Amino acid sequence: MIEIKEVYYSYSEEVALNNINLAINKGEAVALLGPNGSGKSTLLKLMNGIISPSRGTYKFNNEEITEKRLRDNRFAKELHQKIGFIFQNSDTQLFCSNVYDEIAFGPRQMGISESEVEKRVEDCLELLSIDKLKDKTPYHLSGGEKRKVAIACVLSLNPEVLVLDEPMNGLDPRTQRWLVEFLTRLNKAGKTLITSTHNLELVHEISNRAILFDETHSIVADMPTNKLLEDVELLKKVNLVDPFYKR
Ligand SMILES: Nc1ncnc2c1ncn2[C@@H]1O[C@H](COP(=O)(O)OP(=O)(O)O)[C@@H](O)[C@H]1O
Ligand SMILES: [Mg+2]
């Protein structure tokens, strides 16, 4: 489904993705791990078509995603329907005056009839148990509520893939637990999950495959999540656990 070959990306002079090779199949649950600044968010943005490779190729469902194709509004919209992106900071994702319109925004953009839009919004409100928020202003919600609304906005487009950038950040333990279980359910229902996270306690619950970045912006391991968590030396080396940590 996702095929990334010899991809490099630089924002200015400095490289942010360094020769990335990666294939992800439909239905997988994959975690991206790595220290701050290693390139996780950049790779997620690339998968979502927010940026395109400086060098190398990115294919989604066998179609190459290039800057030129992304300039075609229809193509970009279609891609964003198939790959839903939950931003690290929900505030950048929420801009409507009430939650209902926020969730309806994507489907309306797709030109879906208003009665179908209404059905989708109601389904998403129910799925995330946020029905009582529908008339509220997203801006005034708590961090956990905002995250739920952001997820509802993406799910209302019924994407094939869900890309989540540090979704546990800023959530209290109970909301984190809720999210882990929610994501597990989505994956069991067939959605492909790609999640970047720092959370080594929960990562094995939201992924069975881990992709590890190091400070050179390269992938240094691609292995079952449980195996990676056992490899404390490797986690120390890439600066994901304290150098003095002992099991
Ligand atoms: N908008 C940007 N402009 C310039 N440099 C950026 C920008 N976003 C990220 N970078 C740089 O790219 C590298 C990778 O960043 P990022 O993908 O955000 O890492 P991570 O998500 O793993 O913390 C870092 O060196 C970071 O400073
Ligand atoms: Mg990041």
Short mmCIF file of C-alpha atoms and ligand atoms in Angstrom, two decimals:
data_model
loop_
_atom_site.label_atom_id
_atom_site.label_comp_id
_atom_site.label_asym_id
_atom_site.label_seq_id
_atom_site.Cartn_x
_atom_site.Cartn_y
_atom_site.Cartn_z
CA MET A 1 0.00 0.00 0.00
CA ILE A 2 2.81 2.39 0.97
CA GLU A 3 6.13 2.09 -0.79
CA ILE A 4 9.00 4.45 -0.07
CA LYS A 5 12.26 4.03 -1.95
CA GLU A 6 15.54 5.85 -1.37
CA VAL A 7 13.73 8.93 -0.14
CA TYR A 8 15.56 12.03 1.04
CA TYR A 9 13.96 15.20 2.27
CA SER A 10 15.50 18.52 3.31
CA TYR A 11 13.70 21.59 4.61
CA SER A 12 16.63 23.84 3.79
CA GLU A 13 20.22 22.64 3.75
CA GLU A 14 19.87 20.14 6.55
CA VAL A 15 18.63 16.68 5.73
CA ALA A 16 15.50 15.58 7.64
CA LEU A 17 15.01 12.19 5.95
CA ASN A 18 18.10 10.27 4.97
CA ASN A 19 17.67 7.44 2.45
CA ILE A 20 14.38 6.01 3.71
CA ASN A 21 13.26 2.63 2.38
CA LEU A 22 9.99 1.30 3.68
CA ALA A 23 6.97 -0.71 2.60
CA ILE A 24 3.76 -0.91 4.63
CA ASN A 25 0.93 -3.29 3.79
CA LYS A 26 -2.78 -2.78 4.19
CA GLY A 27 -3.98 -3.61 7.68
CA GLU A 28 -0.62 -3.26 9.42
CA ALA A 29 -0.15 -1.43 12.71
CA VAL A 30 3.22 0.30 12.57
CA ALA A 31 4.94 2.59 15.07
CA LEU A 32 7.64 5.13 14.24
CA LEU A 33 10.07 5.58 17.09
CA GLY A 34 13.10 7.80 17.46
CA PRO A 35 14.52 10.73 19.39
CA ASN A 36 13.40 14.33 18.92
CA GLY A 37 14.22 15.71 15.53
CA SER A 38 14.98 12.31 13.98
CA GLY A 39 12.44 12.73 11.17
CA LYS A 40 9.24 10.98 12.34
CA SER A 41 6.89 13.90 11.73
CA THR A 42 8.58 14.64 8.41
CA LEU A 43 7.99 11.07 7.23
CA LEU A 44 4.34 11.21 8.30
CA LYS A 45 3.86 14.49 6.43
CA LEU A 46 5.43 12.94 3.36
CA MET A 47 3.10 9.93 3.53
CA ASN A 48 0.17 12.32 3.76
CA GLY A 49 1.29 14.36 0.76
CA ILE A 50 1.86 17.54 2.76
CA ILE A 51 5.43 17.47 1.48
CA SER A 52 7.00 15.41 -1.30
CA PRO A 53 10.44 13.76 -1.55
CA SER A 54 13.47 15.89 -2.45
CA ARG A 55 14.84 12.67 -3.97
CA GLY A 56 13.52 9.11 -4.31
CA THR A 57 9.97 7.85 -4.78
CA TYR A 58 6.85 7.52 -2.70
CA LYS A 59 4.03 5.35 -3.98
CA PHE A 60 0.59 4.98 -2.43
CA ASN A 61 -1.56 2.16 -3.84
CA ASN A 62 0.95 1.84 -6.70
CA GLU A 63 0.64 5.49 -7.68
CA GLU A 64 3.61 7.78 -7.40
CA ILE A 65 2.96 10.85 -5.25
CA THR A 66 4.88 13.78 -6.67
CA GLU A 67 4.82 17.50 -6.07
CA LYS A 68 3.29 18.03 -9.49
CA ARG A 69 0.40 15.63 -8.86
CA LEU A 70 -0.22 17.14 -5.43
CA ARG A 71 -0.71 20.54 -7.04
CA ASP A 72 -3.80 19.05 -8.69
CA ASN A 73 -6.46 19.83 -6.10
CA ARG A 74 -8.58 16.82 -6.91
CA PHE A 75 -5.68 14.43 -6.60
CA ALA A 76 -4.61 15.96 -3.28
CA LYS A 77 -8.16 15.74 -1.90
CA GLU A 78 -8.44 12.10 -2.92
CA LEU A 79 -5.18 11.30 -1.19
CA HIS A 80 -6.30 13.08 1.97
CA GLN A 81 -9.51 11.08 1.92
CA LYS A 82 -7.56 7.81 1.78
CA ILE A 83 -4.90 8.77 4.33
CA GLY A 84 -6.19 10.57 7.39
CA PHE A 85 -3.65 12.60 9.33
CA ILE A 86 -4.03 13.37 13.04
CA PHE A 87 -1.66 16.25 13.75
CA GLN A 88 0.48 16.36 16.86
CA ASN A 89 -1.21 19.57 17.96
CA SER A 90 -4.98 19.30 17.51
CA ASP A 91 -5.28 23.12 17.44
CA THR A 92 -3.69 23.25 13.99
CA GLN A 93 -6.39 20.90 12.75
CA LEU A 94 -9.50 22.55 14.20
CA PHE A 95 -10.79 25.82 12.80
CA CYS A 96 -14.61 25.71 12.53
CA SER A 97 -16.94 27.46 14.97
CA ASN A 98 -18.56 24.26 16.23
CA VAL A 99 -17.72 20.58 16.48
CA TYR A 100 -20.50 19.49 14.13
CA ASP A 101 -19.23 21.67 11.26
CA GLU A 102 -15.69 20.63 12.03
CA ILE A 103 -16.51 16.94 11.49
CA ALA A 104 -18.72 17.75 8.50
CA PHE A 105 -16.00 19.84 6.83
CA GLY A 106 -14.13 16.98 5.12
CA PRO A 107 -17.19 15.16 3.76
CA ARG A 108 -18.66 18.48 2.54
CA GLN A 109 -15.37 19.19 0.72
CA MET A 110 -15.73 15.81 -0.97
CA GLY A 111 -19.06 16.93 -2.40
CA ILE A 112 -21.07 14.38 -0.44
CA SER A 113 -24.83 15.10 -0.11
CA GLU A 114 -25.88 16.92 3.05
CA SER A 115 -28.04 14.00 4.25
CA GLU A 116 -25.09 11.61 3.91
CA VAL A 117 -22.84 14.18 5.64
CA GLU A 118 -25.29 14.32 8.53
CA LYS A 119 -25.27 10.54 8.85
CA ARG A 120 -21.48 10.41 8.85
CA VAL A 121 -21.18 13.14 11.46
CA GLU A 122 -23.73 11.43 13.72
CA ASP A 123 -21.88 8.10 13.34
CA CYS A 124 -18.55 9.70 14.24
CA LEU A 125 -20.01 11.58 17.22
CA GLU A 126 -21.34 8.28 18.51
CA LEU A 127 -18.19 6.27 17.75
CA LEU A 128 -16.09 8.70 19.78
CA SER A 129 -18.76 9.32 22.44
CA ILE A 130 -18.64 13.08 21.86
CA ASP A 131 -22.27 13.69 20.95
CA LYS A 132 -22.66 16.22 23.75
CA LEU A 133 -19.85 18.32 22.26
CA LYS A 134 -21.44 18.85 18.87
CA ASP A 135 -22.52 22.47 19.40
CA LYS A 136 -19.39 23.51 21.28
CA THR A 137 -16.53 25.58 19.95
CA PRO A 138 -13.51 23.30 19.35
CA TYR A 139 -11.18 26.04 20.59
CA HIS A 140 -12.63 25.86 24.12
CA LEU A 141 -12.41 22.08 24.53
CA SER A 142 -9.90 20.21 26.70
CA GLY A 143 -6.86 18.59 25.12
CA GLY A 144 -8.44 15.13 25.24
CA GLU A 145 -11.72 16.36 23.74
CA LYS A 146 -9.84 18.15 20.96
CA ARG A 147 -7.96 14.96 20.14
CA LYS A 148 -11.26 13.07 19.91
CA VAL A 149 -12.76 15.73 17.63
CA ALA A 150 -9.65 15.66 15.42
CA ILE A 151 -9.97 11.88 15.12
CA ALA A 152 -13.68 12.18 14.31
CA CYS A 153 -12.86 14.71 11.55
CA VAL A 154 -10.53 12.22 9.92
CA LEU A 155 -12.80 9.20 10.38
CA SER A 156 -15.74 11.03 8.80
CA LEU A 157 -13.85 10.63 5.50
CA ASN A 158 -13.60 6.88 6.04
CA PRO A 159 -9.87 6.69 5.25
CA GLU A 160 -7.95 3.47 4.55
CA VAL A 161 -4.96 4.59 6.59
CA LEU A 162 -4.74 6.56 9.80
CA VAL A 163 -1.52 8.46 10.38
CA LEU A 164 -1.12 9.78 13.93
CA ASP A 165 1.69 12.07 15.08
CA GLU A 166 2.40 11.54 18.81
CA PRO A 167 -1.29 11.01 19.61
CA MET A 168 -0.69 10.23 23.32
CA ASN A 169 1.02 13.57 23.97
CA GLY A 170 -0.71 15.76 26.49
CA LEU A 171 -3.43 13.23 27.32
CA ASP A 172 -4.16 12.06 30.87
CA PRO A 173 -3.67 8.33 31.58
CA ARG A 174 -7.35 7.45 31.28
CA THR A 175 -7.68 9.18 27.91
CA GLN A 176 -4.45 7.50 26.75
CA ARG A 177 -5.94 4.14 27.70
CA TRP A 178 -9.14 4.98 25.84
CA LEU A 179 -7.15 5.97 22.74
CA VAL A 180 -5.04 2.80 22.78
CA GLU A 181 -8.19 0.68 22.90
CA PHE A 182 -9.91 2.77 20.25
CA LEU A 183 -6.97 2.48 17.86
CA THR A 184 -6.75 -1.27 18.47
CA ARG A 185 -10.42 -1.59 17.52
CA LEU A 186 -9.91 0.43 14.34
CA ASN A 187 -6.96 -1.75 13.35
CA LYS A 188 -8.96 -4.92 14.00
CA ALA A 189 -11.68 -3.47 11.77
CA GLY A 190 -9.13 -3.27 8.96
CA LYS A 191 -7.67 0.24 9.13
CA THR A 192 -3.96 0.58 8.60
CA LEU A 193 -2.34 2.46 11.50
CA ILE A 194 0.89 4.42 11.36
CA THR A 195 1.73 6.14 14.63
CA SER A 196 4.74 8.10 15.76
CA THR A 197 5.27 7.96 19.49
CA HIS A 198 7.69 8.39 22.34
CA ASN A 199 5.55 6.28 24.60
CA LEU A 200 7.49 3.05 25.15
CA GLU A 201 4.90 1.78 27.64
CA LEU A 202 2.01 1.80 25.21
CA VAL A 203 3.74 1.30 21.87
CA HIS A 204 3.35 -2.48 21.89
CA GLU A 205 -0.41 -2.06 22.20
CA ILE A 206 -0.77 0.14 19.13
CA SER A 207 1.72 -1.61 16.87
CA ASN A 208 3.21 -4.97 16.12
CA ARG A 209 5.95 -3.55 13.94
CA ALA A 210 8.36 -0.81 14.98
CA ILE A 211 10.45 1.40 12.74
CA LEU A 212 13.30 3.05 14.56
CA PHE A 213 14.97 6.30 13.52
CA ASP A 214 18.26 7.56 14.87
CA GLU A 215 19.77 11.03 15.06
CA THR A 216 21.12 10.76 11.50
CA HIS A 217 17.48 10.75 10.22
CA SER A 218 17.85 7.17 8.97
CA ILE A 219 15.94 4.01 9.77
CA VAL A 220 18.18 1.80 11.92
CA ALA A 221 15.72 -0.97 12.78
CA ASP A 222 12.49 -2.39 11.41
CA MET A 223 11.33 -5.27 13.59
CA PRO A 224 8.49 -6.62 15.72
CA THR A 225 7.68 -4.08 18.44
CA ASN A 226 8.18 -6.61 21.24
CA LYS A 227 11.66 -7.47 19.96
CA LEU A 228 12.65 -3.82 19.82
CA LEU A 229 11.45 -3.18 23.36
CA GLU A 230 13.67 -6.02 24.59
CA ASP A 231 16.73 -4.53 22.91
CA VAL A 232 17.65 -2.02 25.60
CA GLU A 233 21.16 -1.49 24.21
CA LEU A 234 19.72 -0.39 20.87
CA LEU A 235 17.19 1.90 22.58
CA LYS A 236 20.02 3.49 24.58
CA LYS A 237 22.13 3.91 21.48
CA VAL A 238 19.42 5.86 19.66
CA ASN A 239 18.67 7.95 22.75
CA LEU A 240 15.23 6.56 23.53
CA VAL A 241 16.00 5.34 27.03
CA ASP A 242 18.25 6.77 29.73
CA PRO A 243 21.89 5.66 29.22
CA PHE A 244 22.01 4.44 32.86
CA TYR A 245 18.77 2.46 32.63
CA LYS A 246 19.03 -1.18 33.80
CA ARG A 247 16.31 -3.75 33.27
N1 LIG B 1 9.29 23.25 9.14
C1 LIG B 1 10.59 22.95 9.31
N2 LIG B 1 11.56 23.78 8.83
C2 LIG B 1 12.87 23.49 8.96
N3 LIG B 1 13.33 22.39 9.57
C3 LIG B 1 12.43 21.53 10.09
C4 LIG B 1 11.03 21.78 9.99
N4 LIG B 1 10.37 20.75 10.58
C5 LIG B 1 11.33 19.91 11.03
N5 LIG B 1 12.57 20.38 10.73
C6 LIG B 1 13.85 19.69 11.04
O1 LIG B 1 13.83 18.40 10.43
C7 LIG B 1 14.36 17.42 11.30
C8 LIG B 1 13.33 16.33 11.55
O2 LIG B 1 12.25 16.89 12.29
P1 LIG B 1 10.92 16.11 12.63
O3 LIG B 1 10.49 15.32 11.46
O4 LIG B 1 9.96 17.09 13.19
O5 LIG B 1 11.42 15.11 13.78
P2 LIG B 1 10.62 14.30 14.89
O6 LIG B 1 9.17 14.30 14.52
O7 LIG B 1 11.24 12.94 14.86
O8 LIG B 1 10.87 14.98 16.20
C9 LIG B 1 14.83 18.15 12.54
O9 LIG B 1 16.21 18.40 12.40
C10 LIG B 1 14.02 19.43 12.52
O10 LIG B 1 14.72 20.47 13.14
MG MG B 2 7.56 15.00 15.59
#
